[in-house]
Tab-separated table of C-alpha atoms and ligand atoms in Angstrom:
chain	number	residue	atom	x	y	z
A	746	MET	CA	13.911	0.601	12.615
A	747	ASN	CA	11.909	1.420	15.599
A	748	ALA	CA	8.720	0.198	17.280
A	749	PHE	CA	6.561	2.513	15.067
A	750	PHE	CA	8.092	0.910	11.839
A	751	LEU	CA	7.392	-2.746	13.105
A	752	ASP	CA	3.780	-1.762	14.089
A	753	LYS	CA	3.624	-0.514	10.670
A	754	MET	CA	4.702	-3.823	9.108
A	755	HIS	CA	1.953	-5.590	11.377
A	756	LYS	CA	-0.631	-3.354	9.881
A	757	ILE	CA	0.408	-3.880	6.372
A	758	ILE	CA	0.092	-7.731	6.850
A	759	GLN	CA	-3.416	-7.138	8.597
A	760	LEU	CA	-4.530	-4.846	5.655
A	761	LEU	CA	-3.291	-7.547	3.004
A	762	ASP	CA	-3.597	-10.954	4.622
A	763	ASP	CA	-6.613	-12.521	2.858
A	764	ASN	CA	-6.700	-15.949	4.053
A	765	GLY	CA	-5.485	-14.626	7.689
A	766	ASP	CA	-2.617	-16.940	8.019
A	767	GLY	CA	-0.698	-13.986	9.187
A	768	ALA	CA	1.792	-14.101	6.107
A	769	LEU	CA	1.842	-12.360	2.620
A	770	THR	CA	1.826	-14.277	-0.610
A	771	LEU	CA	1.385	-12.937	-4.022
A	772	ASP	CA	-2.152	-14.172	-4.097
A	773	ASP	CA	-2.966	-11.920	-1.218
A	774	PHE	CA	-1.464	-8.955	-3.192
A	775	TYR	CA	-3.849	-10.151	-6.190
A	776	GLY	CA	-6.728	-10.147	-3.854
A	777	ALA	CA	-6.095	-6.462	-3.292
A	778	ALA	CA	-5.696	-5.984	-6.970
A	779	ASP	CA	-9.034	-7.681	-7.767
A	780	ARG	CA	-10.861	-5.770	-5.405
A	781	VAL	CA	-10.146	-2.438	-6.280
A	782	THR	CA	-10.368	-3.337	-9.928
A	783	LEU	CA	-14.108	-4.270	-9.405
A	784	ALA	CA	-14.702	-1.445	-7.108
A	785	PHE	CA	-13.862	1.189	-9.810
A	786	GLY	CA	-16.023	-0.530	-12.365
A	787	HIS	CA	-13.308	-2.558	-14.349
A	788	THR	CA	-13.641	-5.979	-15.326
A	789	HIS	CA	-11.391	-8.802	-14.725
A	790	GLY	CA	-8.957	-9.179	-17.488
A	791	SER	CA	-9.475	-5.454	-18.477
A	792	GLN	CA	-6.555	-3.224	-18.967
A	793	ALA	CA	-6.952	-1.467	-15.552
A	794	HIS	CA	-6.806	-5.036	-14.027
A	795	HIS	CA	-3.588	-5.833	-15.926
A	796	LEU	CA	-1.913	-2.495	-14.947
A	797	ILE	CA	-2.433	-2.945	-11.240
A	798	ARG	CA	-1.613	-6.936	-11.221
A	799	ASP	CA	1.374	-6.380	-13.153
A	800	ALA	CA	2.444	-3.640	-10.615
A	801	TYR	CA	1.969	-6.103	-7.767
A	802	THR	CA	3.774	-8.859	-9.665
A	803	GLN	CA	6.745	-6.369	-10.352
A	804	ILE	CA	6.956	-5.720	-6.995
A	805	TRP	CA	6.830	-9.084	-5.580
A	806	ASP	CA	9.669	-10.082	-7.765
A	807	LYS	CA	11.833	-7.397	-7.501
A	808	THR	CA	11.437	-6.357	-3.608
A	809	TYR	CA	9.690	-8.979	-1.840
A	810	ALA	CA	10.660	-12.427	-3.603
A	811	PRO	CA	14.530	-11.870	-3.029
A	812	MET	CA	13.563	-11.374	0.894
A	813	ASP	CA	11.874	-14.676	0.918
A	814	SER	CA	14.881	-16.522	2.486
A	815	ASP	CA	13.319	-19.965	2.775
A	816	GLN	CA	11.694	-19.622	-0.908
A	817	ASP	CA	8.483	-20.808	-0.067
A	818	ASN	CA	6.630	-17.977	-1.807
A	819	ILE	CA	5.126	-17.046	1.684
A	820	LEU	CA	6.705	-13.768	3.175
A	821	THR	CA	6.503	-14.050	7.029
A	822	PHE	CA	6.381	-11.050	9.408
A	823	ASP	CA	10.231	-11.150	9.645
A	824	GLU	CA	10.748	-11.869	6.048
A	825	LEU	CA	8.691	-8.696	5.272
A	826	VAL	CA	10.544	-6.485	8.085
A	827	ASP	CA	13.989	-7.492	6.101
A	828	ALA	CA	12.577	-6.792	2.683
A	829	HIS	CA	11.365	-3.227	3.740
A	830	HIS	CA	14.503	-2.505	5.829
A	831	ASP	CA	16.901	-3.523	2.919
A	832	ALA	CA	15.048	-2.299	-0.128
A	833	LEU	CA	12.449	0.534	0.847
A	834	HIS	CA	13.778	1.902	3.985
A	835	ASP	CA	15.251	4.874	2.258
A	836	PRO	CA	13.648	8.181	1.570
A	837	THR	CA	16.045	8.858	-1.362
A	838	THR	CA	16.195	5.374	-3.232
A	839	GLY	CA	13.806	3.116	-1.358
A	840	TYR	CA	10.669	4.740	-2.913
A	841	GLU	CA	11.458	3.903	-6.425
A	842	HIS	CA	10.534	0.346	-5.732
A	843	PHE	CA	7.278	1.428	-4.628
A	844	ARG	CA	6.334	4.176	-7.053
A	845	PRO	CA	5.201	1.989	-9.874
A	846	LEU	CA	2.598	0.167	-7.556
A	847	ALA	CA	1.465	3.565	-6.210
A	848	GLN	CA	1.167	5.011	-9.737
A	849	ALA	CA	-0.945	1.941	-10.706
A	850	PHE	CA	-3.181	2.702	-7.676
A	851	LEU	CA	-3.401	6.469	-8.516
A	852	THR	CA	-4.357	5.679	-12.090
A	853	LEU	CA	-7.227	3.355	-10.991
A	854	ALA	CA	-8.287	5.747	-8.137
A	855	ASP	CA	-8.531	8.791	-10.306
A	856	GLY	CA	-11.690	7.352	-11.736
A	857	ASP	CA	-12.695	10.678	-13.571
A	858	GLY	CA	-9.345	11.230	-14.925
A	859	ASP	CA	-9.071	14.809	-13.656
A	860	GLY	CA	-5.424	14.552	-12.262
A	861	VAL	CA	-6.351	14.749	-8.691
A	862	ILE	CA	-7.656	12.166	-6.228
A	863	SER	CA	-10.997	13.454	-4.544
A	864	ARG	CA	-11.882	12.478	-1.027
A	865	HIS	CA	-14.446	10.168	-2.463
A	866	GLU	CA	-11.773	8.383	-4.750
A	867	PHE	CA	-9.403	7.981	-1.799
A	868	VAL	CA	-12.011	6.650	0.364
A	869	GLN	CA	-13.329	3.960	-1.945
A	870	THR	CA	-9.773	2.977	-2.760
A	871	MET	CA	-8.818	2.578	0.856
A	872	ILE	CA	-12.204	0.752	1.647
A	873	HIS	CA	-11.926	-1.730	-1.233
A	874	ALA	CA	-8.436	-2.404	-1.793
A	875	PHE	CA	-7.262	-2.242	2.047
A	876	ARG	CA	-10.397	-2.839	3.649
A	877	LEU	CA	-10.431	0.279	5.890
A	878	THR	CA	-13.540	1.326	7.554
A	879	GLU	CA	-15.068	4.446	5.920
A	880	ASP	CA	-14.300	6.566	8.854
A	881	ALA	CA	-10.724	5.496	9.069
A	882	ALA	CA	-10.381	6.136	5.367
A	883	ARG	CA	-11.911	9.747	5.759
A	884	ASP	CA	-9.670	10.220	8.590
A	885	ALA	CA	-6.608	9.337	6.626
A	886	PHE	CA	-7.903	11.422	3.838
A	887	ASP	CA	-8.331	14.646	6.142
A	888	ALA	CA	-4.881	14.241	7.630
A	889	LEU	CA	-3.171	14.274	4.039
A	890	ASP	CA	-5.370	17.260	2.877
A	891	GLU	CA	-3.848	19.888	4.912
A	892	THR	CA	-5.270	22.566	3.151
A	893	GLY	CA	-8.641	21.388	3.156
A	894	GLY	CA	-9.266	21.684	-0.624
A	895	GLY	CA	-10.743	18.153	-0.644
A	896	ASP	CA	-8.464	16.828	-3.357
A	897	LEU	CA	-4.942	15.236	-3.231
A	898	THR	CA	-2.416	15.804	-6.328
A	899	HIS	CA	-0.653	12.548	-7.261
A	900	ASP	CA	2.648	14.000	-5.807
A	901	GLN	CA	0.839	14.313	-2.452
A	902	VAL	CA	-0.158	10.649	-2.689
A	903	HIS	CA	3.425	9.775	-3.699
A	904	LEU	CA	4.734	11.885	-0.776
A	905	ALA	CA	2.403	10.144	1.611
A	906	ALA	CA	3.488	6.648	0.620
A	907	LYS	CA	7.001	7.583	0.916
A	908	GLY	CA	6.621	8.807	4.254
A	909	PHE	CA	4.555	5.536	5.276
A	910	PHE	CA	6.911	3.006	3.593
A	911	CYS	CA	10.283	4.809	3.611
A	912	THR	CA	10.551	6.432	6.987
A	913	ASP	CA	10.039	5.165	10.595
A	914	ASP	CA	8.989	8.680	11.880
A	915	PRO	CA	5.586	8.704	13.342
A	916	GLY	CA	5.308	12.272	12.504
A	917	ALA	CA	6.007	11.865	8.722
A	918	TYR	CA	3.393	13.091	6.198
A	919	GLY	CA	1.604	9.920	5.396
A	920	ALA	CA	2.250	8.117	8.685
A	921	GLY	CA	-1.612	7.488	8.772
A	922	LEU	CA	-2.027	6.753	5.303
A	923	PHE	CA	-3.451	3.485	6.142
A	924	GLY	CA	-5.585	4.788	9.256
A	925	PRO	CA	-4.373	4.527	12.800
A	926	ILE	CA	-1.231	2.387	13.749
A	927	ALA	CA	-1.859	0.421	16.793
A	928	PRO	CA	1.145	-0.435	18.981
A	929	VAL	CA	1.701	-4.319	18.801
A	930	ARG	CA	3.411	-6.051	21.730
A	931	ALA	CA	5.435	-9.226	20.885
B	2046	CA	CA1	-2.055	-14.561	3.679
B	2047	CA	CA1	9.458	-17.405	3.315
B	2048	CA	CA1	-10.025	12.513	-9.672
């Protein structure tokens, strides 16, 4: 793991840490699930809400909870790095841990159900689930939409998520999925 990967881990905490304590809990994940559910016009308790909450529960139970070494149900930065290093940081098998969650996001984000993620659908997801600014969300989309067609296929989004979560290559497709990565110096 290189400095870029650690900077990405800082970014993940920053994006998802609802209560600002610098660590992640399942409630932080549910916060993201709740925001994106409402943003796409679904109600709490709806099928869509269950879909994305269940996906977060699954990734927490299978991937993150085993790395919560002191078992306090709080994932510190070091525990998060260990979880990603051990479970996800492998382009061939690592992404299978992540695919169900990405697929749940795709199902919600593809609001018109046409099988592709439009720029608008992508930008709304990034703003509401991950609190990106609108400018950062648009830039992230434009970096992924290499042909400029205005839509991303589900496979493209999976490829981007794999590039972000399962590699430490700053030039990987998807490295800018969640906006610019600021270098963090300890
Ligand atoms: Ca937190
Ligand atoms: Ca812990
Ligand atoms: Ca769509």
